Amino acid sequence: MKISLPNYALMGNPVSHSKSPFIHRYFSEKTNIAMDYDAILVPTQGFREALSAFQKQGGKGLNITLPFKQQAFILMDTLGKAAQQAGAVNTIFFRPDGSRYGENTDGIGFLRDYMENHQGEISGKKILLLGAGGAARGILGPILGLGPKEVIIVNRTKNKADVLVQDFKKFGPVKRVDMNELSEFQFDLIINATSASLKEELFELPAVIFKSHPWCYDMVYQSQPTSFLVFAKAQGANKCIDGLGMLVEQAAESFFIWHGIKPETQTLIEALRKT
Ligand code: ATR
């Protein structure tokens, strides 16, 4: 018999192409925990009201996506460690006493996919992180927590990268470098945390950074390989990984926060890969 736990949703703008409803309905079926999970399109200026209305009508949990992750952060009563580090919330749990708990599962989603699904390593590795927006913020703390040799940040807007370095340098070795200085470095892992792939834009990267045959990870998932991964492969990247596994793993962690059960992820990743 199924337990009835209604009222879970994703809030964002846009949300129409999100795979989250499909993923959470799949988890719900496999774990036998009934939940209604919908995608809610929230007006850019209307997040605070939408959050209150959802909670008032009995909502139990939310995923938050662009552009509301930072706003969600300031509307919580308590925060998990990853959300505190990231300054952004992608998972909300409404406790029975009415308080709001916010956490960020992007970092753990990335690490589970990269390290457990693909046997990637962080400790002692030289890592290049492209981008300094919300996606980069979500994974930087958890990465630094695992002892990389160094994380280099490159971002189109330099001062955003400087702010990121300022916020995270207490967690480990991280610094900003200009794009035109990159050829002096060699990397074990290059992570694309920019939204350029989403827009099918390709920013100029010096081909020489792929000479050491690094692993390359694009946090974006699309049905076709992203322009970043296509370029990386052509320049000699050793292994190219897209964001599908991370998408599923961060959702599984949200599901765990809400229900205390971690759903199995491999069959879903394989099924989505075929669609
Ligand atoms: P997200 O939460 O997905 O990270 P964001 O906060 O808007 O979204 O950040 C997007 C990131 O992608 C930023 O690092 C952005 O660079 P800027 O800080 O200079 O805006 C980066 N980005 C987006 N499009 C890009 C492009 N065409 N070339 C290089 N960087 C790009």
Short mmCIF file of C-alpha atoms and ligand atoms in Angstrom, two decimals:
data_model
loop_
_atom_site.label_atom_id
_atom_site.label_comp_id
_atom_site.label_asym_id
_atom_site.label_seq_id
_atom_site.Cartn_x
_atom_site.Cartn_y
_atom_site.Cartn_z
CA MET A 1 0.00 0.00 0.00
CA LYS A 2 1.28 3.47 -0.87
CA ILE A 3 1.71 6.18 1.76
CA SER A 4 0.18 9.46 0.61
CA LEU A 5 2.56 12.43 0.72
CA PRO A 6 1.24 15.07 -1.65
CA ASN A 7 2.61 18.39 -2.75
CA TYR A 8 6.16 18.42 -4.02
CA ALA A 9 7.25 20.63 -6.89
CA LEU A 10 9.98 22.34 -8.83
CA MET A 11 9.84 26.14 -8.90
CA GLY A 12 11.76 28.11 -11.49
CA ASN A 13 11.53 30.21 -14.62
CA PRO A 14 11.60 28.58 -17.13
CA VAL A 15 10.58 25.05 -16.06
CA SER A 16 8.85 23.61 -19.09
CA HIS A 17 11.79 21.49 -20.28
CA SER A 18 12.77 20.23 -16.84
CA LYS A 19 13.23 16.50 -16.35
CA SER A 20 12.69 16.80 -12.58
CA PRO A 21 8.97 15.84 -12.61
CA PHE A 22 9.79 12.71 -14.61
CA ILE A 23 12.73 11.84 -12.31
CA HIS A 24 10.79 12.29 -9.06
CA ARG A 25 7.74 10.41 -10.32
CA TYR A 26 10.11 7.58 -11.25
CA PHE A 27 11.67 7.58 -7.76
CA SER A 28 8.19 7.70 -6.21
CA GLU A 29 7.09 4.63 -8.15
CA LYS A 30 10.27 2.66 -7.44
CA THR A 31 10.29 3.40 -3.69
CA ASN A 32 6.53 3.13 -3.27
CA ILE A 33 6.35 6.57 -1.69
CA ALA A 34 3.45 8.40 -3.30
CA MET A 35 4.04 12.06 -4.08
CA ASP A 36 2.53 14.57 -6.47
CA TYR A 37 5.40 16.39 -8.13
CA ASP A 38 4.75 19.23 -10.53
CA ALA A 39 6.78 21.94 -12.23
CA ILE A 40 5.57 25.42 -11.27
CA LEU A 41 6.45 28.40 -13.44
CA VAL A 42 6.97 31.33 -11.05
CA PRO A 43 6.99 34.96 -12.26
CA THR A 44 10.47 36.48 -11.87
CA GLN A 45 9.27 38.90 -9.20
CA GLY A 46 6.90 36.47 -7.47
CA PHE A 47 9.06 33.86 -5.73
CA ARG A 48 8.45 34.88 -2.11
CA GLU A 49 4.66 34.84 -2.60
CA ALA A 50 4.74 31.55 -4.51
CA LEU A 51 6.78 29.93 -1.73
CA SER A 52 4.38 31.06 1.01
CA ALA A 53 1.30 30.03 -0.99
CA PHE A 54 2.75 26.59 -1.67
CA GLN A 55 3.58 26.03 1.99
CA LYS A 56 0.17 27.31 3.14
CA GLN A 57 -1.71 24.88 0.93
CA GLY A 58 0.14 21.95 2.51
CA GLY A 59 3.30 21.74 0.38
CA LYS A 60 5.93 19.41 1.82
CA GLY A 61 8.99 19.97 -0.33
CA LEU A 62 10.40 21.93 -3.24
CA ASN A 63 13.22 21.93 -5.71
CA ILE A 64 14.36 25.37 -6.73
CA THR A 65 16.01 26.20 -10.00
CA LEU A 66 17.07 29.30 -11.91
CA PRO A 67 16.72 32.14 -11.15
CA PHE A 68 15.54 31.64 -7.55
CA LYS A 69 18.28 29.63 -5.79
CA GLN A 70 19.86 32.64 -4.09
CA GLN A 71 16.51 34.13 -3.13
CA ALA A 72 15.46 30.82 -1.60
CA PHE A 73 18.63 30.92 0.52
CA ILE A 74 17.52 34.06 2.34
CA LEU A 75 13.98 32.78 2.94
CA MET A 76 14.95 29.69 4.99
CA ASP A 77 14.81 29.19 8.77
CA THR A 78 17.68 26.68 8.82
CA LEU A 79 20.26 25.68 6.24
CA GLY A 80 22.29 22.58 5.51
CA LYS A 81 26.10 22.81 5.28
CA ALA A 82 26.25 22.74 1.48
CA ALA A 83 23.64 25.50 1.17
CA GLN A 84 25.56 27.63 3.67
CA GLN A 85 28.75 27.20 1.64
CA ALA A 86 27.07 27.81 -1.72
CA GLY A 87 24.84 30.69 -0.62
CA ALA A 88 22.11 29.02 -2.69
CA VAL A 89 19.31 26.53 -2.03
CA ASN A 90 17.95 23.98 -4.51
CA THR A 91 15.99 21.80 -2.08
CA ILE A 92 13.45 22.93 0.53
CA PHE A 93 11.85 20.75 3.18
CA PHE A 94 8.87 22.19 5.05
CA ARG A 95 9.07 20.73 8.55
CA PRO A 96 5.87 19.74 10.39
CA ASP A 97 6.40 22.70 12.78
CA GLY A 98 6.17 25.07 9.78
CA SER A 99 9.89 25.90 9.61
CA ARG A 100 11.76 25.84 6.31
CA TYR A 101 14.96 23.83 5.88
CA GLY A 102 17.07 24.59 2.80
CA GLU A 103 19.93 22.55 1.37
CA ASN A 104 21.93 22.47 -1.86
CA THR A 105 22.30 19.02 -3.42
CA ASP A 106 24.21 20.09 -6.56
CA GLY A 107 27.63 19.43 -5.01
CA ILE A 108 26.80 15.96 -3.74
CA GLY A 109 25.07 15.22 -7.06
CA PHE A 110 28.21 16.17 -8.96
CA LEU A 111 30.52 14.20 -6.64
CA ARG A 112 28.37 11.05 -6.69
CA ASP A 113 28.26 11.09 -10.46
CA TYR A 114 31.92 11.96 -11.02
CA MET A 115 33.40 9.77 -8.28
CA GLU A 116 30.98 6.85 -7.87
CA ASN A 117 29.45 6.49 -11.33
CA HIS A 118 32.65 7.33 -13.22
CA GLN A 119 35.40 6.57 -10.67
CA GLY A 120 36.84 10.07 -10.99
CA GLU A 121 39.22 11.48 -8.37
CA ILE A 122 39.45 14.90 -6.74
CA SER A 123 42.13 14.49 -4.08
CA GLY A 124 45.49 15.85 -5.27
CA LYS A 125 44.10 16.79 -8.70
CA LYS A 126 44.55 20.03 -10.64
CA ILE A 127 41.10 21.28 -11.57
CA LEU A 128 39.93 24.02 -13.91
CA LEU A 129 36.45 25.37 -13.15
CA LEU A 130 34.92 27.40 -15.97
CA GLY A 131 32.25 29.83 -14.74
CA ALA A 132 31.47 31.65 -11.52
CA GLY A 133 27.65 31.61 -11.38
CA GLY A 134 25.26 29.54 -9.29
CA ALA A 135 26.36 26.24 -10.82
CA ALA A 136 30.03 26.86 -9.94
CA ARG A 137 29.06 28.00 -6.42
CA GLY A 138 27.11 24.78 -5.82
CA ILE A 139 30.05 22.44 -6.45
CA LEU A 140 33.09 24.44 -5.36
CA GLY A 141 32.78 23.88 -1.59
CA PRO A 142 32.27 20.10 -1.82
CA ILE A 143 35.20 19.85 -4.28
CA LEU A 144 37.55 21.83 -2.03
CA GLY A 145 36.45 19.63 0.87
CA LEU A 146 38.05 16.63 -0.87
CA GLY A 147 41.55 18.09 -1.05
CA PRO A 148 42.32 18.92 -4.69
CA LYS A 149 45.86 20.16 -5.40
CA GLU A 150 44.39 23.39 -6.77
CA VAL A 151 41.19 24.74 -8.31
CA ILE A 152 41.65 27.45 -10.94
CA ILE A 153 38.61 29.57 -11.79
CA VAL A 154 38.21 31.26 -15.15
CA ASN A 155 35.19 33.42 -15.84
CA ARG A 156 34.18 35.87 -18.56
CA THR A 157 33.40 38.48 -15.90
CA LYS A 158 36.53 38.59 -13.76
CA ASN A 159 35.13 40.24 -10.67
CA LYS A 160 32.51 37.48 -10.26
CA ALA A 161 35.38 34.96 -10.15
CA ASP A 162 37.16 37.16 -7.60
CA VAL A 163 34.10 37.15 -5.35
CA LEU A 164 33.92 33.35 -5.65
CA VAL A 165 37.59 33.00 -4.68
CA GLN A 166 37.09 35.38 -1.75
CA ASP A 167 34.08 33.38 -0.51
CA PHE A 168 35.70 29.94 -0.87
CA LYS A 169 39.42 30.35 -0.19
CA LYS A 170 38.90 29.36 3.45
CA PHE A 171 37.86 25.89 2.23
CA GLY A 172 40.95 25.10 0.12
CA PRO A 173 43.39 26.22 -2.60
CA VAL A 174 41.45 28.23 -5.17
CA LYS A 175 42.47 31.14 -7.38
CA ARG A 176 41.34 33.09 -10.42
CA VAL A 177 43.33 33.10 -13.63
CA ASP A 178 42.75 35.03 -16.86
CA MET A 179 41.76 33.07 -19.94
CA ASN A 180 44.93 34.24 -21.73
CA GLU A 181 47.12 32.84 -18.93
CA LEU A 182 45.58 29.39 -19.11
CA SER A 183 48.16 27.93 -21.48
CA GLU A 184 50.68 28.00 -18.62
CA PHE A 185 48.64 25.39 -16.74
CA GLN A 186 47.94 21.70 -17.04
CA PHE A 187 44.84 20.07 -15.62
CA ASP A 188 43.57 16.65 -14.59
CA LEU A 189 39.93 17.72 -14.71
CA ILE A 190 38.13 20.56 -16.52
CA ILE A 191 34.56 21.33 -15.42
CA ASN A 192 32.27 23.52 -17.45
CA ALA A 193 29.95 25.30 -15.01
CA THR A 194 29.00 28.09 -17.42
CA SER A 195 25.59 28.22 -19.05
CA ALA A 196 27.21 28.64 -22.49
CA SER A 197 26.35 25.03 -23.47
CA LEU A 198 22.68 25.71 -22.75
CA LYS A 199 22.73 28.46 -25.31
CA GLU A 200 24.89 26.41 -27.68
CA GLU A 201 27.59 29.06 -27.41
CA LEU A 202 31.24 28.08 -27.49
CA PHE A 203 33.70 30.31 -25.74
CA GLU A 204 37.32 30.31 -26.83
CA LEU A 205 39.48 27.93 -24.85
CA PRO A 206 43.18 27.44 -25.63
CA ALA A 207 43.56 23.97 -27.15
CA VAL A 208 46.79 23.48 -25.20
CA ILE A 209 44.89 22.95 -21.91
CA PHE A 210 43.66 19.62 -23.25
CA LYS A 211 47.19 18.42 -24.04
CA SER A 212 47.50 16.62 -20.72
CA HIS A 213 44.37 14.58 -21.69
CA PRO A 214 42.22 15.75 -18.78
CA TRP A 215 38.80 14.43 -17.91
CA CYS A 216 36.12 16.93 -18.95
CA TYR A 217 32.75 17.37 -17.26
CA ASP A 218 29.92 19.57 -18.51
CA MET A 219 27.33 20.25 -15.81
CA VAL A 220 24.78 20.82 -18.56
CA TYR A 221 22.89 17.86 -19.99
CA GLN A 222 21.42 17.84 -23.48
CA SER A 223 20.38 14.98 -25.74
CA GLN A 224 23.30 15.84 -28.05
CA PRO A 225 26.90 16.25 -26.74
CA THR A 226 27.44 19.87 -25.69
CA SER A 227 29.70 22.13 -27.74
CA PHE A 228 32.20 22.15 -24.83
CA LEU A 229 32.46 18.35 -24.78
CA VAL A 230 32.69 18.12 -28.58
CA PHE A 231 35.58 20.62 -28.53
CA ALA A 232 37.26 18.89 -25.55
CA LYS A 233 37.08 15.48 -27.24
CA ALA A 234 38.53 16.86 -30.47
CA GLN A 235 41.44 18.40 -28.53
CA GLY A 236 42.34 15.15 -26.77
CA ALA A 237 40.27 15.02 -23.57
CA ASN A 238 40.56 11.59 -21.97
CA LYS A 239 37.01 11.15 -20.77
CA CYS A 240 33.99 13.39 -21.47
CA ILE A 241 31.03 13.33 -19.08
CA ASP A 242 27.80 15.31 -19.42
CA GLY A 243 25.43 16.46 -16.67
CA LEU A 244 22.82 13.69 -16.90
CA GLY A 245 24.21 11.67 -14.00
CA MET A 246 24.53 14.77 -11.85
CA LEU A 247 20.93 15.73 -12.63
CA VAL A 248 19.68 12.36 -11.41
CA GLU A 249 22.02 12.19 -8.39
CA GLN A 250 21.12 15.67 -7.11
CA ALA A 251 17.44 14.74 -7.43
CA ALA A 252 18.04 11.49 -5.52
CA GLU A 253 19.61 13.49 -2.69
CA SER A 254 16.59 15.84 -2.61
CA PHE A 255 14.34 12.78 -2.43
CA PHE A 256 16.44 11.52 0.49
CA ILE A 257 16.05 14.85 2.34
CA TRP A 258 12.28 14.66 1.97
CA HIS A 259 11.69 10.95 2.61
CA GLY A 260 14.79 9.52 4.28
CA ILE A 261 15.23 7.00 1.45
CA LYS A 262 17.91 7.16 -1.23
CA PRO A 263 16.46 5.82 -4.49
CA GLU A 264 18.50 3.66 -6.85
CA THR A 265 19.79 5.84 -9.72
CA GLN A 266 21.59 3.67 -12.29
CA THR A 267 18.55 2.28 -14.11
CA LEU A 268 17.05 5.76 -14.40
CA ILE A 269 20.29 7.22 -15.79
CA GLU A 270 20.40 4.42 -18.36
CA ALA A 271 16.72 4.87 -19.25
CA LEU A 272 17.08 8.63 -19.70
CA ARG A 273 20.21 8.10 -21.79
CA LYS A 274 18.11 6.13 -24.27
CA THR A 275 15.34 8.75 -24.63
P1 ATR B 1 24.21 29.36 -13.31
O1 ATR B 1 23.44 29.43 -12.04
O2 ATR B 1 23.72 28.33 -14.29
O3 ATR B 1 25.68 29.23 -13.09
P2 ATR B 1 24.55 32.16 -13.84
O4 ATR B 1 24.63 32.47 -12.41
O5 ATR B 1 23.81 33.09 -14.75
O6 ATR B 1 23.91 30.75 -14.06
O7 ATR B 1 26.04 31.96 -14.39
C1 ATR B 1 26.30 31.61 -15.70
C2 ATR B 1 27.79 31.42 -15.87
O8 ATR B 1 28.06 31.09 -17.25
C3 ATR B 1 28.60 32.65 -15.58
O9 ATR B 1 29.87 32.27 -15.11
C4 ATR B 1 28.70 33.30 -16.97
O10 ATR B 1 29.77 34.19 -17.13
P3 ATR B 1 29.60 35.71 -16.64
O11 ATR B 1 29.79 35.71 -15.16
O12 ATR B 1 30.67 36.43 -17.37
O13 ATR B 1 28.22 36.13 -17.06
C5 ATR B 1 28.93 32.07 -17.80
N1 ATR B 1 28.59 32.24 -19.22
C6 ATR B 1 27.37 32.24 -19.77
N2 ATR B 1 27.44 32.36 -21.12
C7 ATR B 1 28.77 32.43 -21.43
C8 ATR B 1 29.51 32.54 -22.64
N3 ATR B 1 28.91 32.61 -23.82
N4 ATR B 1 30.84 32.59 -22.57
C9 ATR B 1 31.48 32.51 -21.38
N5 ATR B 1 30.83 32.39 -20.18
C10 ATR B 1 29.50 32.35 -20.21
#
